[in-house]
mmCIF file with all atom_site columns, C-alpha atoms and ligand atoms in Angstrom:
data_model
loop_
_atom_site.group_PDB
_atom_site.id
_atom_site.type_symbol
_atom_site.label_atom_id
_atom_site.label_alt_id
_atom_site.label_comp_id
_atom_site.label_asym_id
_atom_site.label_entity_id
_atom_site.label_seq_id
_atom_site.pdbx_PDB_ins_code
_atom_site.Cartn_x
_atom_site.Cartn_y
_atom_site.Cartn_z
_atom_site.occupancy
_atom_site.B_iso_or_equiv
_atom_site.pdbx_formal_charge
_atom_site.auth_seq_id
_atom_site.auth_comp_id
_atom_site.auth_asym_id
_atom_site.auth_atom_id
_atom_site.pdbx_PDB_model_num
ATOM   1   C CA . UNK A 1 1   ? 15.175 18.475  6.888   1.00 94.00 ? 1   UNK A CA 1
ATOM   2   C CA . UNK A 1 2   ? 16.885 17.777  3.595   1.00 96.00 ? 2   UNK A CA 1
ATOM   3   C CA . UNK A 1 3   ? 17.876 21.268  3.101   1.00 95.00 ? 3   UNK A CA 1
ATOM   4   C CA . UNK A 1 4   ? 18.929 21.802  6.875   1.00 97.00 ? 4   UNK A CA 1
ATOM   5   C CA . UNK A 1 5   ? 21.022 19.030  6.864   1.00 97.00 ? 5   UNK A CA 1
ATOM   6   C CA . UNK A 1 6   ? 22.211 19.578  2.845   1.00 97.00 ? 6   UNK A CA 1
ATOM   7   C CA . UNK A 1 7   ? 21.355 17.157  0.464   1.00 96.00 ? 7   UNK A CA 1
ATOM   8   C CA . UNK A 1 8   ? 24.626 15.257  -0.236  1.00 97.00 ? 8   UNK A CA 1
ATOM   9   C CA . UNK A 1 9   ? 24.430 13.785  2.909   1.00 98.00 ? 9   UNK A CA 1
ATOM   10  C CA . UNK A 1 10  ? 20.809 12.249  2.766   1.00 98.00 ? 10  UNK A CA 1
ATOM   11  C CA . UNK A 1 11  ? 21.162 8.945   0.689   1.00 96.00 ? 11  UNK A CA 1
ATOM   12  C CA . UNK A 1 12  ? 17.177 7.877   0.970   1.00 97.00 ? 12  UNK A CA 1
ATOM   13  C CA . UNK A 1 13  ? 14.255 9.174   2.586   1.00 97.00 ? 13  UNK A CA 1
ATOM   14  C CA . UNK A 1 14  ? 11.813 5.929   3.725   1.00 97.00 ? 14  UNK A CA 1
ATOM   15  C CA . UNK A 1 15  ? 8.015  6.157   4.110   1.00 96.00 ? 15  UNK A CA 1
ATOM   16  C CA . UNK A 1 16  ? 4.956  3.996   4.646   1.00 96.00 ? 16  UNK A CA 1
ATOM   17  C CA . UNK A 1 17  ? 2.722  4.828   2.135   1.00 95.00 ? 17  UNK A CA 1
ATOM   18  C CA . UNK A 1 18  ? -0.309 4.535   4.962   1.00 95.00 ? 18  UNK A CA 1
ATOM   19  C CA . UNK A 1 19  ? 1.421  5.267   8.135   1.00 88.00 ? 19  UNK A CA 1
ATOM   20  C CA . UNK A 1 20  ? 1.169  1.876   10.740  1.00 81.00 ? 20  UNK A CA 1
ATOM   21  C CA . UNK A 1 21  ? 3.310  1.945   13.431  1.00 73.00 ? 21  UNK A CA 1
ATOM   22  C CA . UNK A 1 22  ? 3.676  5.896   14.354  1.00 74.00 ? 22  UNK A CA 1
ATOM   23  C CA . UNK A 1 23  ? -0.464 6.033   13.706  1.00 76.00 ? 23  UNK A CA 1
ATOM   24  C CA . UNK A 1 24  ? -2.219 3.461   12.639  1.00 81.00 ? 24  UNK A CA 1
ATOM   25  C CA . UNK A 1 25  ? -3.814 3.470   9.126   1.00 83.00 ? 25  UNK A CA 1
ATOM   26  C CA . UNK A 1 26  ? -3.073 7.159   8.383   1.00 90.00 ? 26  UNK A CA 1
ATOM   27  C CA . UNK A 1 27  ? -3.552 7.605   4.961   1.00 93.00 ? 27  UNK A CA 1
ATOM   28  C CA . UNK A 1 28  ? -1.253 9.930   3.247   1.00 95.00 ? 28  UNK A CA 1
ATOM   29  C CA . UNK A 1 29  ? -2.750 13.768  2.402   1.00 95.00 ? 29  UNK A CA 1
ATOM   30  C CA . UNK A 1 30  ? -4.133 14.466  -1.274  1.00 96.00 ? 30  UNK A CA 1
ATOM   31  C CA . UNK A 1 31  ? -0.721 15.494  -3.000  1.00 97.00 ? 31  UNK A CA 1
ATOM   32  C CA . UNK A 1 32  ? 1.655  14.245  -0.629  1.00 97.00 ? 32  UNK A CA 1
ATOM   33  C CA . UNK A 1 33  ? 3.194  11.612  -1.940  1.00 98.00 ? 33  UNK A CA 1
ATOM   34  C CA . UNK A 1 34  ? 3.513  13.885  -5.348  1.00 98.00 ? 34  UNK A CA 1
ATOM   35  C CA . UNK A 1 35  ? 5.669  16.467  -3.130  1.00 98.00 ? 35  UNK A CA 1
ATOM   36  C CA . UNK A 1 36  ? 7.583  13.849  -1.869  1.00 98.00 ? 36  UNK A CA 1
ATOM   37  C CA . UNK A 1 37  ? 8.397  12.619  -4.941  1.00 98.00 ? 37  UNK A CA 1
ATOM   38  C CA . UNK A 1 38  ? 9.333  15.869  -6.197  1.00 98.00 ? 38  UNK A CA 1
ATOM   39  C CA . UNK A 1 39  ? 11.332 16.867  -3.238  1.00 98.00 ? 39  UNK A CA 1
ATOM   40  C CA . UNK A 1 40  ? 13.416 13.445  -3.741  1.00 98.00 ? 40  UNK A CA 1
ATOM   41  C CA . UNK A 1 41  ? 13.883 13.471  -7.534  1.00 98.00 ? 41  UNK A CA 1
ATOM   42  C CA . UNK A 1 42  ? 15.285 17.559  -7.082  1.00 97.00 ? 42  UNK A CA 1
ATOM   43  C CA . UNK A 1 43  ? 17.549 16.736  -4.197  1.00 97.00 ? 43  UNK A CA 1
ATOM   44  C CA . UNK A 1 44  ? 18.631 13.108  -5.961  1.00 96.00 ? 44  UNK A CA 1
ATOM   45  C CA . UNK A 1 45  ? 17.448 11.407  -2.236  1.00 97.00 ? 45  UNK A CA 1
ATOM   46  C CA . UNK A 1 46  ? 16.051 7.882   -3.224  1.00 97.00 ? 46  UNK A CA 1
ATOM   47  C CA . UNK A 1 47  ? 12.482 7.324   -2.127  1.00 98.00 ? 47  UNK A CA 1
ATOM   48  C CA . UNK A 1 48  ? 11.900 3.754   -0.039  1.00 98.00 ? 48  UNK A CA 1
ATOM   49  C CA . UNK A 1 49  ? 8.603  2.781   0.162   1.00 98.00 ? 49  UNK A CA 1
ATOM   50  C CA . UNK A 1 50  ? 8.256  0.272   3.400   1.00 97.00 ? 50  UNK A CA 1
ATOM   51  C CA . UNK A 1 51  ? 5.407  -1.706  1.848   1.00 97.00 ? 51  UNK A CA 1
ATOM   52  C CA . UNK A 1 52  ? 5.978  -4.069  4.361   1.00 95.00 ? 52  UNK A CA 1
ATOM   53  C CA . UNK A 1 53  ? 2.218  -4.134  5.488   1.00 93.00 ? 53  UNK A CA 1
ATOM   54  C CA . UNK A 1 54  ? 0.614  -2.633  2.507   1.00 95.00 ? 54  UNK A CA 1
ATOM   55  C CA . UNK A 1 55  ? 1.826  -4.440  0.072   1.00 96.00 ? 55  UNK A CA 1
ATOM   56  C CA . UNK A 1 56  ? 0.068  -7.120  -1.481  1.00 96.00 ? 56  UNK A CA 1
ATOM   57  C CA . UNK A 1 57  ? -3.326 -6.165  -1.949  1.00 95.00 ? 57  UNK A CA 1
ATOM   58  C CA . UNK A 1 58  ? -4.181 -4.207  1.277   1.00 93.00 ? 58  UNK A CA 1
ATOM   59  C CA . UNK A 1 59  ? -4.889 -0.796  -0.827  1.00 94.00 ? 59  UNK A CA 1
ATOM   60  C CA . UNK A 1 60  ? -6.875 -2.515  -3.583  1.00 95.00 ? 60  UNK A CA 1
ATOM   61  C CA . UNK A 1 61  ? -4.186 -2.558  -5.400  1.00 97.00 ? 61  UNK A CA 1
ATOM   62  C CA . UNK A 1 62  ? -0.800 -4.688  -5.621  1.00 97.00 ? 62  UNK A CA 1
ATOM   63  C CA . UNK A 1 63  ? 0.923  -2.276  -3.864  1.00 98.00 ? 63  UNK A CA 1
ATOM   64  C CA . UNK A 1 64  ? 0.164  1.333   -2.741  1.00 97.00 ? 64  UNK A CA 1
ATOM   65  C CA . UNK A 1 65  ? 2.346  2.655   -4.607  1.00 98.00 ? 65  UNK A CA 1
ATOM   66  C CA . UNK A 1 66  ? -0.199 1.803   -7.513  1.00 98.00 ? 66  UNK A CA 1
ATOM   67  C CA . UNK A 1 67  ? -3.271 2.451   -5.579  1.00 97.00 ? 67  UNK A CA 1
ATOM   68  C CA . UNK A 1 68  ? -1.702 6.577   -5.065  1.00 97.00 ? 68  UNK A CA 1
ATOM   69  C CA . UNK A 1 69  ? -0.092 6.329   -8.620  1.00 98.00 ? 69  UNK A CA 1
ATOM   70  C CA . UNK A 1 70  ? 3.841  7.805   -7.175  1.00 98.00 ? 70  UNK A CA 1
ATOM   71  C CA . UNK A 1 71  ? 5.959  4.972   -7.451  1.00 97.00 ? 71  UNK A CA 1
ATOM   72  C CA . UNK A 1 72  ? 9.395  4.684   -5.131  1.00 98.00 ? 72  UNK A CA 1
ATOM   73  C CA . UNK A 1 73  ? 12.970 3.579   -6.183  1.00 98.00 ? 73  UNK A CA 1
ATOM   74  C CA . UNK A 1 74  ? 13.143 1.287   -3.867  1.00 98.00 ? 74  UNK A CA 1
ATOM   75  C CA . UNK A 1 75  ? 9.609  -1.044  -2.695  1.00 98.00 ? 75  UNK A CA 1
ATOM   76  C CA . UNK A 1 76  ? 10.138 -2.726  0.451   1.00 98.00 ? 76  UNK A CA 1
ATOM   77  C CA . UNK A 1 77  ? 8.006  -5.833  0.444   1.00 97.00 ? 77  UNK A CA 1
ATOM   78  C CA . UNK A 1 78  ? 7.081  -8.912  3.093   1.00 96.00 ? 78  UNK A CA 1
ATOM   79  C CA . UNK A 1 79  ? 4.082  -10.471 5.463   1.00 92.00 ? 79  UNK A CA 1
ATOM   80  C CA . UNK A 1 80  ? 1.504  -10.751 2.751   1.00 93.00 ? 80  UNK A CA 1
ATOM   81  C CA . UNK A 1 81  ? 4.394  -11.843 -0.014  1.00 94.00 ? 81  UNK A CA 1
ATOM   82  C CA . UNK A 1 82  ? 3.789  -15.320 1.817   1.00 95.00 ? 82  UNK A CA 1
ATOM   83  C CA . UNK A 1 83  ? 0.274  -14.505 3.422   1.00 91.00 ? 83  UNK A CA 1
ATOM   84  C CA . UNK A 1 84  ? 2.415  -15.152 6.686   1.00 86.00 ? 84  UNK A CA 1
ATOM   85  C CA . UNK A 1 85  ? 2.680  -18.883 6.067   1.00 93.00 ? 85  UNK A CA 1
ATOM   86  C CA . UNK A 1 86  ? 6.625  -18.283 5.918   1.00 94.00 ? 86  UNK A CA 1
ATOM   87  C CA . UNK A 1 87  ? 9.681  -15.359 6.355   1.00 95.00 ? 87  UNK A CA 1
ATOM   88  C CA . UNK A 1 88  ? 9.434  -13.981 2.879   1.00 96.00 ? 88  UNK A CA 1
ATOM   89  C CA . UNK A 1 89  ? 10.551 -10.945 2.383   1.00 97.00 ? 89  UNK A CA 1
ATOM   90  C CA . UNK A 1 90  ? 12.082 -8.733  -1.043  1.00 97.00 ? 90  UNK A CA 1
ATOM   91  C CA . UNK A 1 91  ? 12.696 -5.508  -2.833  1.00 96.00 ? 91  UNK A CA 1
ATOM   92  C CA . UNK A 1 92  ? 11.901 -4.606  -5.926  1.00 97.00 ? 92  UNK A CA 1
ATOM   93  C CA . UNK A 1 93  ? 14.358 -1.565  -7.411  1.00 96.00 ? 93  UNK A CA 1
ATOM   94  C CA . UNK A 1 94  ? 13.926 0.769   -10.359 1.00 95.00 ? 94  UNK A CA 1
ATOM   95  C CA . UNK A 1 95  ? 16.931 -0.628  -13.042 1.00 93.00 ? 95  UNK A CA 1
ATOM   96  C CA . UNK A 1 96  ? 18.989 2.044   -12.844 1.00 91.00 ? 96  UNK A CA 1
ATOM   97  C CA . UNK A 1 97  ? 19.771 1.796   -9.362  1.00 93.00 ? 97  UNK A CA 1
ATOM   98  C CA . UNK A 1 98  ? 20.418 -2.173  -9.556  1.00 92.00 ? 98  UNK A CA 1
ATOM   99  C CA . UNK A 1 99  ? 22.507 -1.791  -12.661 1.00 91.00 ? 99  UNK A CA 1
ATOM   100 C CA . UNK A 1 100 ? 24.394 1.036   -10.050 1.00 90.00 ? 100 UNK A CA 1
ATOM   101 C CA . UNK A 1 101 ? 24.596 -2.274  -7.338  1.00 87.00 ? 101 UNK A CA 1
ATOM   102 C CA . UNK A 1 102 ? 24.957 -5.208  -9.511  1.00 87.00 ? 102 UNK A CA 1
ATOM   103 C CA . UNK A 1 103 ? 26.676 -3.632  -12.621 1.00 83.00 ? 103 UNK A CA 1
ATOM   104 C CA . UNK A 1 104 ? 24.842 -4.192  -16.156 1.00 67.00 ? 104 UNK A CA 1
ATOM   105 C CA . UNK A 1 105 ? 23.294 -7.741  -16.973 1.00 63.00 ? 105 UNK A CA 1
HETATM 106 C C1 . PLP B 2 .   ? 5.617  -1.548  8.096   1.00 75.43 ? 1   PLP B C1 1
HETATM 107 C C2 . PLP B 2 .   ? 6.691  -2.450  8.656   1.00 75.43 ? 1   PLP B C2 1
HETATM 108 N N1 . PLP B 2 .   ? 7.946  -2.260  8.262   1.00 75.43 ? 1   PLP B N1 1
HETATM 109 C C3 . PLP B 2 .   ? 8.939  -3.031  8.732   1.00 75.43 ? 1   PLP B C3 1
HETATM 110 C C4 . PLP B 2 .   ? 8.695  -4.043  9.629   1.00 75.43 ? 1   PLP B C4 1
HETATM 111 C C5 . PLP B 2 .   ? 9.852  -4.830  10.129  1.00 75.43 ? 1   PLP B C5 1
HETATM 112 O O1 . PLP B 2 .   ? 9.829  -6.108  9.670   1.00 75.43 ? 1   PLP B O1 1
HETATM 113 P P1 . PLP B 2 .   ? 10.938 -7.136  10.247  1.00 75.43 ? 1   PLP B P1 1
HETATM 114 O O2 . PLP B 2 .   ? 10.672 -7.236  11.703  1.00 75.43 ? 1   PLP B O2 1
HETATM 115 O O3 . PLP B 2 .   ? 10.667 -8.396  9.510   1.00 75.43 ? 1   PLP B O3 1
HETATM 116 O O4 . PLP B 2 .   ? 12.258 -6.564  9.945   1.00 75.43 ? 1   PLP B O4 1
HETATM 117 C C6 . PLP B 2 .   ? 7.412  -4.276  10.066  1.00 75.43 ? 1   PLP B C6 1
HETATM 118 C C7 . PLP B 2 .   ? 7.133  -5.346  11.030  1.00 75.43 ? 1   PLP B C7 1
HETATM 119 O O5 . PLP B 2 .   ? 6.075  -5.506  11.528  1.00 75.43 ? 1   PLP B O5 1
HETATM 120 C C8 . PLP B 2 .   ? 6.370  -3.459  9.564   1.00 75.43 ? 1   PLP B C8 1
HETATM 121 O O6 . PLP B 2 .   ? 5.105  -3.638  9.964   1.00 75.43 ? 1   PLP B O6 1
#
């Protein structure tokens, strides 16, 4: 899809790590989080991880992005950041795109 509709004009590409709302607890394929890291880094797409309900323990590790060992640009976090108790939600981004967003610290 990136090639079809040409790379400059696909700014991220965001995925679940394990797949919950489409199919529930689908764990990704040996290797495909690899490819999709690959795929991102050679087209410069950034890769969102929506660790909204994996995060925080879920995979056995921190996040899944640990637990797989391909880390995003861009970690969506929330429900278990506050073990539901309140509306907590974040991001964590790699430095080079915040210094791109916030300018250098
Ligand atoms: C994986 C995932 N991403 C995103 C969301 C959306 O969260 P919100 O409704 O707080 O925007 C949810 C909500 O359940 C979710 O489960």
């Amino acid at each position: 899809m990136i090639q079809w509709e040409g790379p400059e004009t696909v700014a991220c590409f965001i995925a679940e790590p394990i797949m919950n709302h489409a199919w529930h607890g689908c764990t990704p394929p040996p290797g495909y989080l690899e490819r999709l890291r690959q795929i991102c880094d050679r087209h410069q797409v950034t890769l969102i991880y929506d660790e909204i309900v994996t995060g925080f323990g879920r995979t056995g590790s921190m996040f899944a992005a640990q637990t797989y060992g391909v880390s995003p640009d861009i970690l969506c976090m929330g429900k278990g950041m506050s073990s539901g108790y309140a509306p907590l939600a974040g991001i964590a981004i790699q430095e080079e795109i915040a210094n791109g967003l916030l300018g250098p610290c």
